[in-house]
Amino acid sequence: MRQSEGCGFGLACPTCGSREVVRIGYVGRGSFRVQRFQCRCCGRTFTELEGTPFKGVHDPKALVAVAYLRLRAGLSESSIARLLGIPYPTVRRLSRRVLEHRGFMERLLDVLLEAHI
């Protein structure tokens, strides 16, 4: 997403690039709520997670755990599934997402680990 000048939210529509977006509430449950937006030009709705590996993930903690165990500890998907008690197909899907966004996840892990050291 690009920096916005018009709307003040710091993003643009991922479909048409318009900066004319409005907030239309939140999606999510519990403590994991994500801001939702709608483009005034094309009408598409999207969230602030658009373009990140967290888009569509219901359990962001699981994604971070899989990223750490896969990228830093070098564990296999089956080992991660056993360790976390998560079904293997879920770990496989999250692992693919981690590897597709490897640079993003590496930087995120650096920030998270640096904050706790």
C-alpha atoms as a PDB file:
ATOM      1  CA  MET A   1       0.000   0.000   0.000  1.00  0.00           C
ATOM      2  CA  ARG A   2       1.172   3.476  -0.722  1.00  0.00           C
ATOM      3  CA  GLN A   3       1.391   6.539   1.505  1.00  0.00           C
ATOM      4  CA  SER A   4      -1.826   8.513   1.479  1.00  0.00           C
ATOM      5  CA  GLU A   5      -2.018  12.265   1.218  1.00  0.00           C
ATOM      6  CA  GLY A   6      -5.767  12.667   0.893  1.00  0.00           C
ATOM      7  CA  CYS A   7      -7.352  10.476   3.533  1.00  0.00           C
ATOM      8  CA  GLY A   8      -4.793  10.605   6.327  1.00  0.00           C
ATOM      9  CA  PHE A   9      -4.798   6.820   6.901  1.00  0.00           C
ATOM     10  CA  GLY A  10      -1.439   6.248   5.213  1.00  0.00           C
ATOM     11  CA  LEU A  11      -2.699   3.813   2.589  1.00  0.00           C
ATOM     12  CA  ALA A  12      -4.307   3.492  -0.801  1.00  0.00           C
ATOM     13  CA  CYS A  13      -6.743   1.055  -2.359  1.00  0.00           C
ATOM     14  CA  PRO A  14      -4.854  -2.116  -3.380  1.00  0.00           C
ATOM     15  CA  THR A  15      -7.110  -2.486  -6.447  1.00  0.00           C
ATOM     16  CA  CYS A  16      -7.232   0.959  -8.054  1.00  0.00           C
ATOM     17  CA  GLY A  17      -4.594   2.902  -6.089  1.00  0.00           C
ATOM     18  CA  SER A  18      -7.022   5.635  -5.035  1.00  0.00           C
ATOM     19  CA  ARG A  19      -6.268   7.389  -1.791  1.00  0.00           C
ATOM     20  CA  GLU A  20      -9.933   8.106  -1.230  1.00  0.00           C
ATOM     21  CA  VAL A  21     -10.624   5.433   1.370  1.00  0.00           C
ATOM     22  CA  VAL A  22     -12.886   5.516   4.403  1.00  0.00           C
ATOM     23  CA  ARG A  23     -12.927   3.476   7.589  1.00  0.00           C
ATOM     24  CA  ILE A  24     -15.920   1.158   7.787  1.00  0.00           C
ATOM     25  CA  GLY A  25     -15.372  -0.677  11.045  1.00  0.00           C
ATOM     26  CA  TYR A  26     -13.400  -3.660  12.221  1.00  0.00           C
ATOM     27  CA  VAL A  27     -13.177  -7.370  11.530  1.00  0.00           C
ATOM     28  CA  GLY A  28     -11.971  -9.995  13.942  1.00  0.00           C
ATOM     29  CA  ARG A  29     -12.871 -11.273  17.324  1.00  0.00           C
ATOM     30  CA  GLY A  30     -11.569 -10.914  20.849  1.00  0.00           C
ATOM     31  CA  SER A  31      -8.417  -8.889  21.154  1.00  0.00           C
ATOM     32  CA  PHE A  32      -7.500  -9.403  17.487  1.00  0.00           C
ATOM     33  CA  ARG A  33      -9.374  -6.649  15.662  1.00  0.00           C
ATOM     34  CA  VAL A  34      -8.323  -5.274  12.286  1.00  0.00           C
ATOM     35  CA  GLN A  35      -9.421  -1.968  10.760  1.00  0.00           C
ATOM     36  CA  ARG A  36     -11.512  -2.346   7.610  1.00  0.00           C
ATOM     37  CA  PHE A  37     -11.616   0.222   4.782  1.00  0.00           C
ATOM     38  CA  GLN A  38     -13.638   0.884   1.645  1.00  0.00           C
ATOM     39  CA  CYS A  39     -12.439   2.655  -1.482  1.00  0.00           C
ATOM     40  CA  ARG A  40     -14.714   5.491  -2.575  1.00  0.00           C
ATOM     41  CA  CYS A  41     -13.642   5.080  -6.209  1.00  0.00           C
ATOM     42  CA  CYS A  42     -14.014   1.352  -6.906  1.00  0.00           C
ATOM     43  CA  GLY A  43     -16.018   0.274  -3.855  1.00  0.00           C
ATOM     44  CA  ARG A  44     -13.642  -2.531  -2.859  1.00  0.00           C
ATOM     45  CA  THR A  45     -13.262  -3.288   0.832  1.00  0.00           C
ATOM     46  CA  PHE A  46      -9.942  -4.294   2.366  1.00  0.00           C
ATOM     47  CA  THR A  47      -8.187  -4.419   5.716  1.00  0.00           C
ATOM     48  CA  GLU A  48      -4.991  -2.904   7.032  1.00  0.00           C
ATOM     49  CA  LEU A  49      -3.399  -6.358   6.689  1.00  0.00           C
ATOM     50  CA  GLU A  50      -3.685  -6.306   2.880  1.00  0.00           C
ATOM     51  CA  GLY A  51      -0.358  -7.250   1.329  1.00  0.00           C
ATOM     52  CA  THR A  52       1.066  -8.820   4.495  1.00  0.00           C
ATOM     53  CA  PRO A  53       1.438 -12.481   5.458  1.00  0.00           C
ATOM     54  CA  PHE A  54      -1.170 -11.899   8.167  1.00  0.00           C
ATOM     55  CA  LYS A  55      -4.007 -11.302   5.678  1.00  0.00           C
ATOM     56  CA  GLY A  56      -6.688 -13.942   6.297  1.00  0.00           C
ATOM     57  CA  VAL A  57      -4.867 -15.551   9.232  1.00  0.00           C
ATOM     58  CA  HIS A  58      -7.182 -16.273  12.166  1.00  0.00           C
ATOM     59  CA  ASP A  59      -4.409 -16.901  14.702  1.00  0.00           C
ATOM     60  CA  PRO A  60      -1.488 -14.494  14.244  1.00  0.00           C
ATOM     61  CA  LYS A  61       0.365 -16.020  17.210  1.00  0.00           C
ATOM     62  CA  ALA A  62       0.431 -19.386  15.441  1.00  0.00           C
ATOM     63  CA  LEU A  63       1.892 -17.751  12.323  1.00  0.00           C
ATOM     64  CA  VAL A  64       4.658 -16.110  14.369  1.00  0.00           C
ATOM     65  CA  ALA A  65       5.356 -19.386  16.212  1.00  0.00           C
ATOM     66  CA  VAL A  66       5.580 -21.325  12.947  1.00  0.00           C
ATOM     67  CA  ALA A  67       7.840 -18.615  11.502  1.00  0.00           C
ATOM     68  CA  TYR A  68      10.202 -18.808  14.459  1.00  0.00           C
ATOM     69  CA  LEU A  69      10.336 -22.599  14.549  1.00  0.00           C
ATOM     70  CA  ARG A  70      10.724 -22.899  10.752  1.00  0.00           C
ATOM     71  CA  LEU A  71      13.160 -20.044  10.084  1.00  0.00           C
ATOM     72  CA  ARG A  72      15.194 -19.824  13.291  1.00  0.00           C
ATOM     73  CA  ALA A  73      15.020 -23.303  14.836  1.00  0.00           C
ATOM     74  CA  GLY A  74      14.976 -25.125  11.483  1.00  0.00           C
ATOM     75  CA  LEU A  75      12.281 -27.601  12.526  1.00  0.00           C
ATOM     76  CA  SER A  76      10.281 -29.600  10.007  1.00  0.00           C
ATOM     77  CA  GLU A  77       6.575 -28.998   9.480  1.00  0.00           C
ATOM     78  CA  SER A  78       5.663 -32.303  11.135  1.00  0.00           C
ATOM     79  CA  SER A  79       7.819 -31.476  14.182  1.00  0.00           C
ATOM     80  CA  ILE A  80       6.180 -28.053  14.459  1.00  0.00           C
ATOM     81  CA  ALA A  81       2.703 -29.621  14.257  1.00  0.00           C
ATOM     82  CA  ARG A  82       3.527 -32.034  17.089  1.00  0.00           C
ATOM     83  CA  LEU A  83       5.204 -29.355  19.215  1.00  0.00           C
ATOM     84  CA  LEU A  84       2.402 -26.784  18.886  1.00  0.00           C
ATOM     85  CA  GLY A  85      -0.493 -29.250  18.783  1.00  0.00           C
ATOM     86  CA  ILE A  86      -1.691 -27.762  15.499  1.00  0.00           C
ATOM     87  CA  PRO A  87      -2.951 -29.966  12.644  1.00  0.00           C
ATOM     88  CA  TYR A  88      -0.248 -30.707  10.072  1.00  0.00           C
ATOM     89  CA  PRO A  89      -2.213 -29.163   7.140  1.00  0.00           C
ATOM     90  CA  THR A  90      -2.492 -25.899   9.105  1.00  0.00           C
ATOM     91  CA  VAL A  91       1.239 -25.862   9.828  1.00  0.00           C
ATOM     92  CA  ARG A  92       1.963 -26.631   6.177  1.00  0.00           C
ATOM     93  CA  ARG A  93      -0.254 -23.729   5.007  1.00  0.00           C
ATOM     94  CA  LEU A  94       1.268 -21.307   7.546  1.00  0.00           C
ATOM     95  CA  SER A  95       4.767 -22.511   6.686  1.00  0.00           C
ATOM     96  CA  ARG A  96       4.186 -21.800   2.984  1.00  0.00           C
ATOM     97  CA  ARG A  97       2.977 -18.327   3.871  1.00  0.00           C
ATOM     98  CA  VAL A  98       6.047 -17.748   6.050  1.00  0.00           C
ATOM     99  CA  LEU A  99       8.373 -18.826   3.238  1.00  0.00           C
ATOM    100  CA  GLU A 100       6.512 -16.707   0.637  1.00  0.00           C
ATOM    101  CA  HIS A 101       7.017 -13.655   2.872  1.00  0.00           C
ATOM    102  CA  ARG A 102      10.373 -14.715   4.285  1.00  0.00           C
ATOM    103  CA  GLY A 103      11.928 -11.227   4.338  1.00  0.00           C
ATOM    104  CA  PHE A 104       8.942  -9.714   6.128  1.00  0.00           C
ATOM    105  CA  MET A 105       8.838 -12.553   8.678  1.00  0.00           C
ATOM    106  CA  GLU A 106      12.621 -12.398   9.293  1.00  0.00           C
ATOM    107  CA  ARG A 107      12.382  -8.658  10.032  1.00  0.00           C
ATOM    108  CA  LEU A 108       9.356  -9.214  12.284  1.00  0.00           C
ATOM    109  CA  LEU A 109      11.178 -11.925  14.246  1.00  0.00           C
ATOM    110  CA  ASP A 110      14.215  -9.636  14.606  1.00  0.00           C
ATOM    111  CA  VAL A 111      12.018  -6.891  16.068  1.00  0.00           C
ATOM    112  CA  LEU A 112      10.130  -9.255  18.383  1.00  0.00           C
ATOM    113  CA  LEU A 113      13.255 -11.004  19.635  1.00  0.00           C
ATOM    114  CA  GLU A 114      15.136  -7.730  20.085  1.00  0.00           C
ATOM    115  CA  ALA A 115      12.288  -6.382  22.231  1.00  0.00           C
ATOM    116  CA  HIS A 116      12.484  -9.391  24.568  1.00  0.00           C
ATOM    117  CA  ILE A 117      16.259  -9.579  25.004  1.00  0.00           C
END
